[in-house]
Amino acid sequence: PDEGRGVVAEGVPLTFLHDPPSSGTHYDRGAPWGLAEATVPAGNYLNNLARGGIVILYECGPDCAALQDQFRDFLENADLVESQFNQRKVLVTTYDGDLPAPIVALAWGHQLNLQSYDEPTLLTWYRRFVNRGPNNGP
């Protein structure tokens, strides 16, 4: 469900009806695009989604380093996708809550659950949703 598009200052408590959220009131600052070293809170990654990016949430199991290497490859290949802002608008981060699948791809108002890494599907997801957020921008 669309949980709104409000923007608030960082630190304001946020609540969501859907976990993980793919829309809703979010902070006025997103995270840098790419593979995040630390978990990005929903309030920040929603800003990335609002700007027309996609977010990939994942659980880090025993093969975490191998999965992160696959995400790095994906990020390099996502560069090949045209973006009107000439940016790779993908954020990959772990998630603090419970995920319905080991990998969850998000776009504004959309969610794709994946049981394992699937680069062709993730590239299709990226092509379908990049630059389609409510506040599309760099």
mmCIF file of N, CA and C in Angstrom:
data_model
loop_
_atom_site.group_PDB
_atom_site.id
_atom_site.type_symbol
_atom_site.label_atom_id
_atom_site.label_comp_id
_atom_site.label_asym_id
_atom_site.label_seq_id
_atom_site.Cartn_x
_atom_site.Cartn_y
_atom_site.Cartn_z
ATOM 1 N N PRO A 1 0.827 -1.205 0.000
ATOM 2 C CA PRO A 1 0.000 0.000 0.000
ATOM 3 C C PRO A 1 0.864 1.260 0.000
ATOM 4 N N ASP A 2 0.361 2.323 -0.612
ATOM 5 C CA ASP A 2 1.067 3.600 -0.613
ATOM 6 C C ASP A 2 0.916 4.208 0.771
ATOM 7 N N GLU A 3 2.030 4.395 1.453
ATOM 8 C CA GLU A 3 2.012 4.925 2.812
ATOM 9 C C GLU A 3 2.336 6.414 2.863
ATOM 10 N N GLY A 4 2.224 7.100 1.736
ATOM 11 C CA GLY A 4 2.461 8.531 1.714
ATOM 12 C C GLY A 4 3.849 8.882 1.240
ATOM 13 N N ARG A 5 4.080 10.219 1.171
ATOM 14 C CA ARG A 5 5.337 10.715 0.614
ATOM 15 C C ARG A 5 5.939 11.827 1.457
ATOM 16 N N GLY A 6 5.519 11.933 2.682
ATOM 17 C CA GLY A 6 5.996 13.029 3.518
ATOM 18 C C GLY A 6 7.486 12.964 3.774
ATOM 19 N N VAL A 7 8.068 14.136 4.030
ATOM 20 C CA VAL A 7 9.496 14.237 4.330
ATOM 21 C C VAL A 7 9.637 14.933 5.681
ATOM 22 N N VAL A 8 10.448 14.341 6.561
ATOM 23 C CA VAL A 8 10.673 14.896 7.898
ATOM 24 C C VAL A 8 12.170 14.933 8.177
ATOM 25 N N ALA A 9 12.534 15.673 9.211
ATOM 26 C CA ALA A 9 13.932 15.753 9.617
ATOM 27 C C ALA A 9 14.396 14.406 10.158
ATOM 28 N N GLU A 10 15.656 14.114 9.928
ATOM 29 C CA GLU A 10 16.223 12.860 10.412
ATOM 30 C C GLU A 10 16.103 12.789 11.934
ATOM 31 N N GLY A 11 15.734 11.613 12.416
ATOM 32 C CA GLY A 11 15.575 11.405 13.846
ATOM 33 C C GLY A 11 14.125 11.389 14.303
ATOM 34 N N VAL A 12 13.223 11.936 13.502
ATOM 35 C CA VAL A 12 11.801 11.886 13.846
ATOM 36 C C VAL A 12 11.372 10.416 13.785
ATOM 37 N N PRO A 13 10.679 9.903 14.810
ATOM 38 C CA PRO A 13 10.255 8.497 14.772
ATOM 39 C C PRO A 13 9.295 8.230 13.608
ATOM 40 N N LEU A 14 9.509 7.122 12.928
ATOM 41 C CA LEU A 14 8.675 6.729 11.792
ATOM 42 C C LEU A 14 8.020 5.387 12.072
ATOM 43 N N THR A 15 6.802 5.226 11.609
ATOM 44 C CA THR A 15 6.124 3.933 11.690
ATOM 45 C C THR A 15 5.589 3.597 10.302
ATOM 46 N N PHE A 16 5.546 2.301 10.013
ATOM 47 C CA PHE A 16 5.114 1.829 8.703
ATOM 48 C C PHE A 16 4.123 0.694 8.867
ATOM 49 N N LEU A 17 3.208 0.573 7.932
ATOM 50 C CA LEU A 17 2.231 -0.506 7.941
ATOM 51 C C LEU A 17 2.797 -1.780 7.318
ATOM 52 N N HIS A 18 3.783 -1.614 6.442
ATOM 53 C CA HIS A 18 4.359 -2.736 5.707
ATOM 54 C C HIS A 18 5.831 -2.859 6.070
ATOM 55 N N ASP A 19 6.296 -4.088 6.242
ATOM 56 C CA ASP A 19 7.693 -4.310 6.607
ATOM 57 C C ASP A 19 8.307 -5.332 5.655
ATOM 58 N N PRO A 20 9.303 -4.968 4.882
ATOM 59 C CA PRO A 20 9.970 -3.671 4.842
ATOM 60 C C PRO A 20 9.152 -2.663 4.043
ATOM 61 N N PRO A 21 9.212 -1.395 4.422
ATOM 62 C CA PRO A 21 8.424 -0.394 3.702
ATOM 63 C C PRO A 21 9.009 -0.085 2.324
ATOM 64 N N SER A 22 8.110 0.192 1.373
ATOM 65 C CA SER A 22 8.539 0.615 0.036
ATOM 66 C C SER A 22 7.953 1.990 -0.308
ATOM 67 N N SER A 23 7.294 2.612 0.638
ATOM 68 C CA SER A 23 6.800 3.981 0.495
ATOM 69 C C SER A 23 6.532 4.490 1.909
ATOM 70 N N GLY A 24 6.297 5.777 2.016
ATOM 71 C CA GLY A 24 5.958 6.340 3.318
ATOM 72 C C GLY A 24 6.768 7.571 3.648
ATOM 73 N N THR A 25 6.405 8.187 4.748
ATOM 74 C CA THR A 25 7.139 9.346 5.239
ATOM 75 C C THR A 25 8.581 8.922 5.477
ATOM 76 N N HIS A 26 9.494 9.766 5.040
ATOM 77 C CA HIS A 26 10.908 9.417 5.114
ATOM 78 C C HIS A 26 11.737 10.646 5.462
ATOM 79 N N TYR A 27 13.027 10.392 5.724
ATOM 80 C CA TYR A 27 13.937 11.474 6.096
ATOM 81 C C TYR A 27 14.341 12.283 4.872
ATOM 82 N N ASP A 28 14.810 13.490 5.122
ATOM 83 C CA ASP A 28 15.164 14.397 4.040
ATOM 84 C C ASP A 28 16.533 14.108 3.430
ATOM 85 N N ARG A 29 17.152 13.022 3.863
ATOM 86 C CA ARG A 29 18.463 12.655 3.321
ATOM 87 C C ARG A 29 18.500 11.155 3.071
ATOM 88 N N GLY A 30 18.908 10.798 1.858
ATOM 89 C CA GLY A 30 19.065 9.388 1.511
ATOM 90 C C GLY A 30 20.479 8.924 1.811
ATOM 91 N N ALA A 31 20.774 7.726 1.365
ATOM 92 C CA ALA A 31 22.104 7.145 1.528
ATOM 93 C C ALA A 31 22.851 7.217 0.201
ATOM 94 N N PRO A 32 24.179 7.191 0.229
ATOM 95 C CA PRO A 32 24.924 7.151 -1.029
ATOM 96 C C PRO A 32 24.564 5.878 -1.805
ATOM 97 N N TRP A 33 24.482 6.002 -3.129
ATOM 98 C CA TRP A 33 24.203 4.843 -3.968
ATOM 99 C C TRP A 33 25.360 3.852 -3.864
ATOM 100 N N GLY A 34 25.068 2.564 -4.021
ATOM 101 C CA GLY A 34 26.093 1.525 -4.006
ATOM 102 C C GLY A 34 25.844 0.521 -2.901
ATOM 103 N N LEU A 35 26.865 -0.250 -2.583
ATOM 104 C CA LEU A 35 26.801 -1.259 -1.529
ATOM 105 C C LEU A 35 27.150 -0.596 -0.208
ATOM 106 N N ALA A 36 26.177 -0.521 0.683
ATOM 107 C CA ALA A 36 26.378 0.141 1.978
ATOM 108 C C ALA A 36 27.217 -0.731 2.901
ATOM 109 N N GLU A 37 28.133 -0.097 3.619
ATOM 110 C CA GLU A 37 28.958 -0.819 4.581
ATOM 111 C C GLU A 37 28.201 -1.112 5.869
ATOM 112 N N ALA A 38 27.271 -0.252 6.223
ATOM 113 C CA ALA A 38 26.448 -0.433 7.418
ATOM 114 C C ALA A 38 24.981 -0.410 6.993
ATOM 115 N N THR A 39 24.128 -0.987 7.820
ATOM 116 C CA THR A 39 22.694 -1.025 7.517
ATOM 117 C C THR A 39 22.129 0.390 7.398
ATOM 118 N N VAL A 40 21.396 0.624 6.313
ATOM 119 C CA VAL A 40 20.756 1.924 6.084
ATOM 120 C C VAL A 40 19.332 1.847 6.627
ATOM 121 N N PRO A 41 18.944 2.728 7.545
ATOM 122 C CA PRO A 41 17.581 2.709 8.085
ATOM 123 C C PRO A 41 16.534 2.985 7.001
ATOM 124 N N ALA A 42 15.347 2.450 7.205
ATOM 125 C CA ALA A 42 14.256 2.621 6.243
ATOM 126 C C ALA A 42 13.974 4.097 5.967
ATOM 127 N N GLY A 43 14.021 4.938 6.979
ATOM 128 C CA GLY A 43 13.752 6.355 6.778
ATOM 129 C C GLY A 43 14.689 7.010 5.786
ATOM 130 N N ASN A 44 15.912 6.492 5.689
ATOM 131 C CA ASN A 44 16.868 7.020 4.715
ATOM 132 C C ASN A 44 16.725 6.336 3.358
ATOM 133 N N TYR A 45 16.604 4.990 3.346
ATOM 134 C CA TYR A 45 16.530 4.343 2.034
ATOM 135 C C TYR A 45 15.234 4.689 1.296
ATOM 136 N N LEU A 46 14.177 5.061 2.037
ATOM 137 C CA LEU A 46 12.955 5.507 1.359
ATOM 138 C C LEU A 46 13.200 6.794 0.566
ATOM 139 N N ASN A 47 14.112 7.625 1.019
ATOM 140 C CA ASN A 47 14.479 8.816 0.265
ATOM 141 C C ASN A 47 15.095 8.396 -1.078
ATOM 142 N N ASN A 48 15.925 7.356 -1.069
ATOM 143 C CA ASN A 48 16.507 6.850 -2.318
ATOM 144 C C ASN A 48 15.410 6.349 -3.258
ATOM 145 N N LEU A 49 14.431 5.632 -2.707
ATOM 146 C CA LEU A 49 13.325 5.144 -3.538
ATOM 147 C C LEU A 49 12.521 6.312 -4.105
ATOM 148 N N ALA A 50 12.273 7.323 -3.283
ATOM 149 C CA ALA A 50 11.494 8.477 -3.739
ATOM 150 C C ALA A 50 12.193 9.191 -4.890
ATOM 151 N N ARG A 51 13.528 9.162 -4.901
ATOM 152 C CA ARG A 51 14.287 9.811 -5.975
ATOM 153 C C ARG A 51 14.401 8.940 -7.220
ATOM 154 N N GLY A 52 13.701 7.818 -7.235
ATOM 155 C CA GLY A 52 13.680 6.985 -8.427
ATOM 156 C C GLY A 52 14.726 5.897 -8.462
ATOM 157 N N GLY A 53 15.303 5.588 -7.328
ATOM 158 C CA GLY A 53 16.266 4.500 -7.270
ATOM 159 C C GLY A 53 15.595 3.208 -6.873
ATOM 160 N N ILE A 54 16.374 2.144 -6.870
ATOM 161 C CA ILE A 54 15.899 0.895 -6.301
ATOM 162 C C ILE A 54 16.785 0.571 -5.101
ATOM 163 N N VAL A 55 16.226 -0.199 -4.185
ATOM 164 C CA VAL A 55 16.947 -0.620 -2.990
ATOM 165 C C VAL A 55 16.864 -2.129 -2.923
ATOM 166 N N ILE A 56 17.999 -2.749 -2.660
ATOM 167 C CA ILE A 56 18.052 -4.195 -2.483
ATOM 168 C C ILE A 56 18.435 -4.458 -1.035
ATOM 169 N N LEU A 57 17.527 -5.109 -0.318
ATOM 170 C CA LEU A 57 17.769 -5.502 1.070
ATOM 171 C C LEU A 57 18.178 -6.966 1.067
ATOM 172 N N TYR A 58 19.075 -7.339 1.972
ATOM 173 C CA TYR A 58 19.493 -8.738 2.013
ATOM 174 C C TYR A 58 19.871 -9.157 3.423
ATOM 175 N N GLU A 59 19.751 -10.471 3.629
ATOM 176 C CA GLU A 59 20.209 -11.075 4.874
ATOM 177 C C GLU A 59 21.608 -11.607 4.627
ATOM 178 N N CYS A 60 22.474 -11.381 5.566
ATOM 179 C CA CYS A 60 23.857 -11.804 5.423
ATOM 180 C C CYS A 60 24.070 -13.112 6.177
ATOM 181 N N GLY A 61 24.166 -14.208 5.440
ATOM 182 C CA GLY A 61 24.380 -15.523 6.038
ATOM 183 C C GLY A 61 25.845 -15.896 6.024
ATOM 184 N N PRO A 62 26.121 -17.202 6.104
ATOM 185 C CA PRO A 62 27.504 -17.657 6.150
ATOM 186 C C PRO A 62 28.306 -17.328 4.888
ATOM 187 N N ASP A 63 27.620 -17.150 3.758
ATOM 188 C CA ASP A 63 28.313 -16.829 2.505
ATOM 189 C C ASP A 63 28.218 -15.334 2.193
ATOM 190 N N CYS A 64 28.244 -14.510 3.215
ATOM 191 C CA CYS A 64 28.026 -13.071 3.063
ATOM 192 C C CYS A 64 29.030 -12.437 2.096
ATOM 193 N N ALA A 65 30.297 -12.780 2.204
ATOM 194 C CA ALA A 65 31.309 -12.175 1.338
ATOM 195 C C ALA A 65 31.037 -12.517 -0.126
ATOM 196 N N ALA A 66 30.641 -13.745 -0.402
ATOM 197 C CA ALA A 66 30.338 -14.148 -1.778
ATOM 198 C C ALA A 66 29.116 -13.391 -2.302
ATOM 199 N N LEU A 67 28.087 -13.242 -1.476
ATOM 200 C CA LEU A 67 26.891 -12.509 -1.886
ATOM 201 C C LEU A 67 27.223 -11.037 -2.145
ATOM 202 N N GLN A 68 28.024 -10.435 -1.291
ATOM 203 C CA GLN A 68 28.418 -9.044 -1.496
ATOM 204 C C GLN A 68 29.223 -8.886 -2.787
ATOM 205 N N ASP A 69 30.059 -9.873 -3.121
ATOM 206 C CA ASP A 69 30.791 -9.831 -4.396
ATOM 207 C C ASP A 69 29.818 -9.878 -5.571
ATOM 208 N N GLN A 70 28.765 -10.678 -5.457
ATOM 209 C CA GLN A 70 27.756 -10.732 -6.517
ATOM 210 C C GLN A 70 27.053 -9.384 -6.655
ATOM 211 N N PHE A 71 26.748 -8.737 -5.530
ATOM 212 C CA PHE A 71 26.119 -7.415 -5.583
ATOM 213 C C PHE A 71 27.065 -6.388 -6.221
ATOM 214 N N ARG A 72 28.355 -6.480 -5.946
ATOM 215 C CA ARG A 72 29.317 -5.569 -6.589
ATOM 216 C C ARG A 72 29.296 -5.768 -8.105
ATOM 217 N N ASP A 73 29.236 -7.022 -8.546
ATOM 218 C CA ASP A 73 29.130 -7.300 -9.986
ATOM 219 C C ASP A 73 27.847 -6.704 -10.545
ATOM 220 N N PHE A 74 26.738 -6.882 -9.827
ATOM 221 C CA PHE A 74 25.466 -6.316 -10.268
ATOM 222 C C PHE A 74 25.570 -4.801 -10.418
ATOM 223 N N LEU A 75 26.185 -4.144 -9.434
ATOM 224 C CA LEU A 75 26.322 -2.695 -9.485
ATOM 225 C C LEU A 75 27.134 -2.255 -10.699
ATOM 226 N N GLU A 76 28.158 -2.987 -11.047
ATOM 227 C CA GLU A 76 28.933 -2.663 -12.248
ATOM 228 C C GLU A 76 28.080 -2.837 -13.497
ATOM 229 N N ASN A 77 27.299 -3.884 -13.560
ATOM 230 C CA ASN A 77 26.444 -4.128 -14.725
ATOM 231 C C ASN A 77 25.273 -3.160 -14.778
ATOM 232 N N ALA A 78 24.790 -2.706 -13.632
ATOM 233 C CA ALA A 78 23.696 -1.734 -13.609
ATOM 234 C C ALA A 78 24.148 -0.404 -14.201
ATOM 235 N N ASP A 79 25.446 -0.126 -14.189
ATOM 236 C CA ASP A 79 25.962 1.092 -14.810
ATOM 237 C C ASP A 79 25.608 1.162 -16.282
ATOM 238 N N LEU A 80 25.430 0.013 -16.909
ATOM 239 C CA LEU A 80 25.156 -0.020 -18.333
ATOM 240 C C LEU A 80 23.739 0.431 -18.657
ATOM 241 N N VAL A 81 22.879 0.491 -17.657
ATOM 242 C CA VAL A 81 21.496 0.896 -17.859
ATOM 243 C C VAL A 81 21.437 2.418 -17.920
ATOM 244 N N GLU A 82 20.789 2.952 -18.946
ATOM 245 C CA GLU A 82 20.673 4.413 -19.098
ATOM 246 C C GLU A 82 19.916 5.020 -17.918
ATOM 247 N N SER A 83 20.387 6.134 -17.446
ATOM 248 C CA SER A 83 19.715 6.887 -16.393
ATOM 249 C C SER A 83 19.765 8.357 -16.774
ATOM 250 N N GLN A 84 18.661 9.049 -16.710
ATOM 251 C CA GLN A 84 18.640 10.437 -17.144
ATOM 252 C C GLN A 84 19.550 11.324 -16.305
ATOM 253 N N PHE A 85 19.932 10.881 -15.126
ATOM 254 C CA PHE A 85 20.827 11.663 -14.283
ATOM 255 C C PHE A 85 22.253 11.143 -14.339
ATOM 256 N N ASN A 86 22.504 10.192 -15.236
ATOM 257 C CA ASN A 86 23.827 9.617 -15.443
ATOM 258 C C ASN A 86 24.410 9.083 -14.133
ATOM 259 N N GLN A 87 23.559 8.409 -13.370
ATOM 260 C CA GLN A 87 23.961 7.796 -12.106
ATOM 261 C C GLN A 87 23.480 6.354 -12.069
ATOM 262 N N ARG A 88 24.149 5.562 -11.287
ATOM 263 C CA ARG A 88 23.696 4.212 -10.990
ATOM 264 C C ARG A 88 22.864 4.343 -9.720
ATOM 265 N N LYS A 89 21.548 4.300 -9.856
ATOM 266 C CA LYS A 89 20.644 4.580 -8.740
ATOM 267 C C LYS A 89 20.195 3.274 -8.078
ATOM 268 N N VAL A 90 21.182 2.629 -7.432
ATOM 269 C CA VAL A 90 20.930 1.381 -6.716
ATOM 270 C C VAL A 90 21.598 1.491 -5.351
ATOM 271 N N LEU A 91 20.851 1.135 -4.319
ATOM 272 C CA LEU A 91 21.386 1.042 -2.971
ATOM 273 C C LEU A 91 21.193 -0.396 -2.509
ATOM 274 N N VAL A 92 22.269 -1.014 -2.053
ATOM 275 C CA VAL A 92 22.227 -2.383 -1.537
ATOM 276 C C VAL A 92 22.611 -2.323 -0.067
ATOM 277 N N THR A 93 21.739 -2.855 0.796
ATOM 278 C CA THR A 93 21.992 -2.775 2.235
ATOM 279 C C THR A 93 21.371 -3.968 2.968
ATOM 280 N N THR A 94 21.954 -4.304 4.093
ATOM 281 C CA THR A 94 21.312 -5.266 4.983
ATOM 282 C C THR A 94 20.105 -4.573 5.604
ATOM 283 N N TYR A 95 19.285 -5.347 6.321
ATOM 284 C CA TYR A 95 18.055 -4.804 6.903
ATOM 285 C C TYR A 95 17.974 -5.235 8.356
ATOM 286 N N ASP A 96 17.539 -4.329 9.227
ATOM 287 C CA ASP A 96 17.450 -4.626 10.658
ATOM 288 C C ASP A 96 16.259 -5.498 11.030
ATOM 289 N N GLY A 97 15.197 -5.466 10.237
ATOM 290 C CA GLY A 97 14.003 -6.247 10.545
ATOM 291 C C GLY A 97 14.045 -7.627 9.925
ATOM 292 N N ASP A 98 12.918 -8.308 9.984
ATOM 293 C CA ASP A 98 12.790 -9.618 9.358
ATOM 294 C C ASP A 98 12.382 -9.432 7.903
ATOM 295 N N LEU A 99 13.085 -10.094 7.015
ATOM 296 C CA LEU A 99 12.751 -10.047 5.596
ATOM 297 C C LEU A 99 11.926 -11.271 5.218
ATOM 298 N N PRO A 100 10.988 -11.132 4.282
ATOM 299 C CA PRO A 100 10.185 -12.275 3.850
ATOM 300 C C PRO A 100 10.953 -13.236 2.944
ATOM 301 N N ALA A 101 12.141 -12.833 2.496
ATOM 302 C CA ALA A 101 13.001 -13.660 1.650
ATOM 303 C C ALA A 101 14.440 -13.208 1.899
ATOM 304 N N PRO A 102 15.417 -14.026 1.536
ATOM 305 C CA PRO A 102 16.814 -13.628 1.772
ATOM 306 C C PRO A 102 17.222 -12.340 1.055
ATOM 307 N N ILE A 103 16.604 -12.064 -0.105
ATOM 308 C CA ILE A 103 16.883 -10.845 -0.869
ATOM 309 C C ILE A 103 15.538 -10.220 -1.238
ATOM 310 N N VAL A 104 15.395 -8.930 -0.985
ATOM 311 C CA VAL A 104 14.164 -8.207 -1.313
ATOM 312 C C VAL A 104 14.545 -6.967 -2.112
ATOM 313 N N ALA A 105 14.042 -6.876 -3.336
ATOM 314 C CA ALA A 105 14.265 -5.695 -4.172
ATOM 315 C C ALA A 105 13.054 -4.780 -4.020
ATOM 316 N N LEU A 106 13.330 -3.495 -3.811
ATOM 317 C CA LEU A 106 12.266 -2.513 -3.637
ATOM 318 C C LEU A 106 12.368 -1.414 -4.691
ATOM 319 N N ALA A 107 11.230 -0.934 -5.111
ATOM 320 C CA ALA A 107 11.077 0.315 -5.860
ATOM 321 C C ALA A 107 9.916 1.015 -5.170
ATOM 322 N N TRP A 108 9.694 2.288 -5.451
ATOM 323 C CA TRP A 108 8.636 3.009 -4.743
ATOM 324 C C TRP A 108 7.300 2.291 -4.939
ATOM 325 N N GLY A 109 6.758 1.735 -3.849
ATOM 326 C CA GLY A 109 5.465 1.057 -3.882
ATOM 327 C C GLY A 109 5.495 -0.358 -4.431
ATOM 328 N N HIS A 110 6.669 -0.925 -4.633
ATOM 329 C CA HIS A 110 6.789 -2.269 -5.210
ATOM 330 C C HIS A 110 7.825 -3.085 -4.448
ATOM 331 N N GLN A 111 7.598 -4.392 -4.404
ATOM 332 C CA GLN A 111 8.503 -5.299 -3.704
ATOM 333 C C GLN A 111 8.627 -6.606 -4.472
ATOM 334 N N LEU A 112 9.845 -7.102 -4.580
ATOM 335 C CA LEU A 112 10.135 -8.380 -5.220
ATOM 336 C C LEU A 112 10.945 -9.224 -4.250
ATOM 337 N N ASN A 113 10.426 -10.395 -3.875
ATOM 338 C CA ASN A 113 11.129 -11.298 -2.971
ATOM 339 C C ASN A 113 11.897 -12.335 -3.784
ATOM 340 N N LEU A 114 13.175 -12.515 -3.463
ATOM 341 C CA LEU A 114 14.015 -13.495 -4.145
ATOM 342 C C LEU A 114 14.607 -14.465 -3.125
ATOM 343 N N GLN A 115 14.550 -15.728 -3.436
ATOM 344 C CA GLN A 115 15.110 -16.749 -2.545
ATOM 345 C C GLN A 115 16.625 -16.856 -2.667
ATOM 346 N N SER A 116 17.167 -16.372 -3.811
ATOM 347 C CA SER A 116 18.614 -16.387 -4.023
ATOM 348 C C SER A 116 18.968 -15.268 -4.998
ATOM 349 N N TYR A 117 20.246 -15.002 -5.107
ATOM 350 C CA TYR A 117 20.728 -13.958 -6.007
ATOM 351 C C TYR A 117 20.384 -14.317 -7.447
ATOM 352 N N ASP A 118 19.820 -13.362 -8.176
ATOM 353 C CA ASP A 118 19.405 -13.580 -9.561
ATOM 354 C C ASP A 118 19.671 -12.285 -10.335
ATOM 355 N N GLU A 119 20.870 -12.169 -10.899
ATOM 356 C CA GLU A 119 21.255 -10.923 -11.555
ATOM 357 C C GLU A 119 20.341 -10.530 -12.719
ATOM 358 N N PRO A 120 19.951 -11.452 -13.619
ATOM 359 C CA PRO A 120 19.057 -11.029 -14.707
ATOM 360 C C PRO A 120 17.740 -10.429 -14.196
ATOM 361 N N THR A 121 17.179 -11.020 -13.154
ATOM 362 C CA THR A 121 15.933 -10.488 -12.588
ATOM 363 C C THR A 121 16.162 -9.123 -11.946
ATOM 364 N N LEU A 122 17.268 -8.960 -11.233
ATOM 365 C CA LEU A 122 17.568 -7.672 -10.608
ATOM 366 C C LEU A 122 17.813 -6.584 -11.660
ATOM 367 N N LEU A 123 18.484 -6.931 -12.752
ATOM 368 C CA LEU A 123 18.696 -5.947 -13.820
ATOM 369 C C LEU A 123 17.371 -5.557 -14.474
ATOM 370 N N THR A 124 16.487 -6.532 -14.661
ATOM 371 C CA THR A 124 15.163 -6.229 -15.215
ATOM 372 C C THR A 124 14.402 -5.310 -14.266
ATOM 373 N N TRP A 125 14.462 -5.605 -12.972
ATOM 374 C CA TRP A 125 13.806 -4.773 -11.955
ATOM 375 C C TRP A 125 14.336 -3.341 -12.026
ATOM 376 N N TYR A 126 15.659 -3.214 -12.102
ATOM 377 C CA TYR A 126 16.290 -1.897 -12.177
ATOM 378 C C TYR A 126 15.805 -1.138 -13.417
ATOM 379 N N ARG A 127 15.850 -1.784 -14.563
ATOM 380 C CA ARG A 127 15.425 -1.132 -15.806
ATOM 381 C C ARG A 127 13.956 -0.708 -15.744
ATOM 382 N N ARG A 128 13.145 -1.527 -15.100
ATOM 383 C CA ARG A 128 11.715 -1.230 -15.030
ATOM 384 C C ARG A 128 11.409 -0.029 -14.139
ATOM 385 N N PHE A 129 12.144 0.137 -13.044
ATOM 386 C CA PHE A 129 11.760 1.127 -12.046
ATOM 387 C C PHE A 129 12.699 2.317 -11.878
ATOM 388 N N VAL A 130 13.885 2.291 -12.460
ATOM 389 C CA VAL A 130 14.798 3.423 -12.260
ATOM 390 C C VAL A 130 14.140 4.698 -12.786
ATOM 391 N N ASN A 131 14.296 5.765 -12.025
ATOM 392 C CA ASN A 131 13.756 7.091 -12.343
ATOM 393 C C ASN A 131 12.233 7.134 -12.358
ATOM 394 N N ARG A 132 11.580 6.285 -11.575
ATOM 395 C CA ARG A 132 10.111 6.279 -11.520
ATOM 396 C C ARG A 132 9.594 6.562 -10.117
ATOM 397 N N GLY A 133 10.406 7.221 -9.290
ATOM 398 C CA GLY A 133 9.947 7.586 -7.960
ATOM 399 C C GLY A 133 9.111 8.864 -7.997
ATOM 400 N N PRO A 134 8.391 9.158 -6.930
ATOM 401 C CA PRO A 134 7.539 10.338 -6.911
ATOM 402 C C PRO A 134 8.309 11.660 -6.953
ATOM 403 N N ASN A 135 9.562 11.658 -6.512
ATOM 404 C CA ASN A 135 10.395 12.871 -6.510
ATOM 405 C C ASN A 135 11.659 12.607 -7.308
ATOM 406 N N ASN A 136 11.497 12.091 -8.500
ATOM 407 C CA ASN A 136 12.628 11.649 -9.299
ATOM 408 C C ASN A 136 13.729 12.706 -9.358
ATOM 409 N N GLY A 137 14.930 12.281 -9.027
ATOM 410 C CA GLY A 137 16.069 13.202 -9.038
ATOM 411 C C GLY A 137 17.351 12.457 -8.758
ATOM 412 N N PRO A 138 18.459 13.176 -8.815
ATOM 413 C CA PRO A 138 19.760 12.522 -8.581
ATOM 414 C C PRO A 138 19.964 12.143 -7.130
#
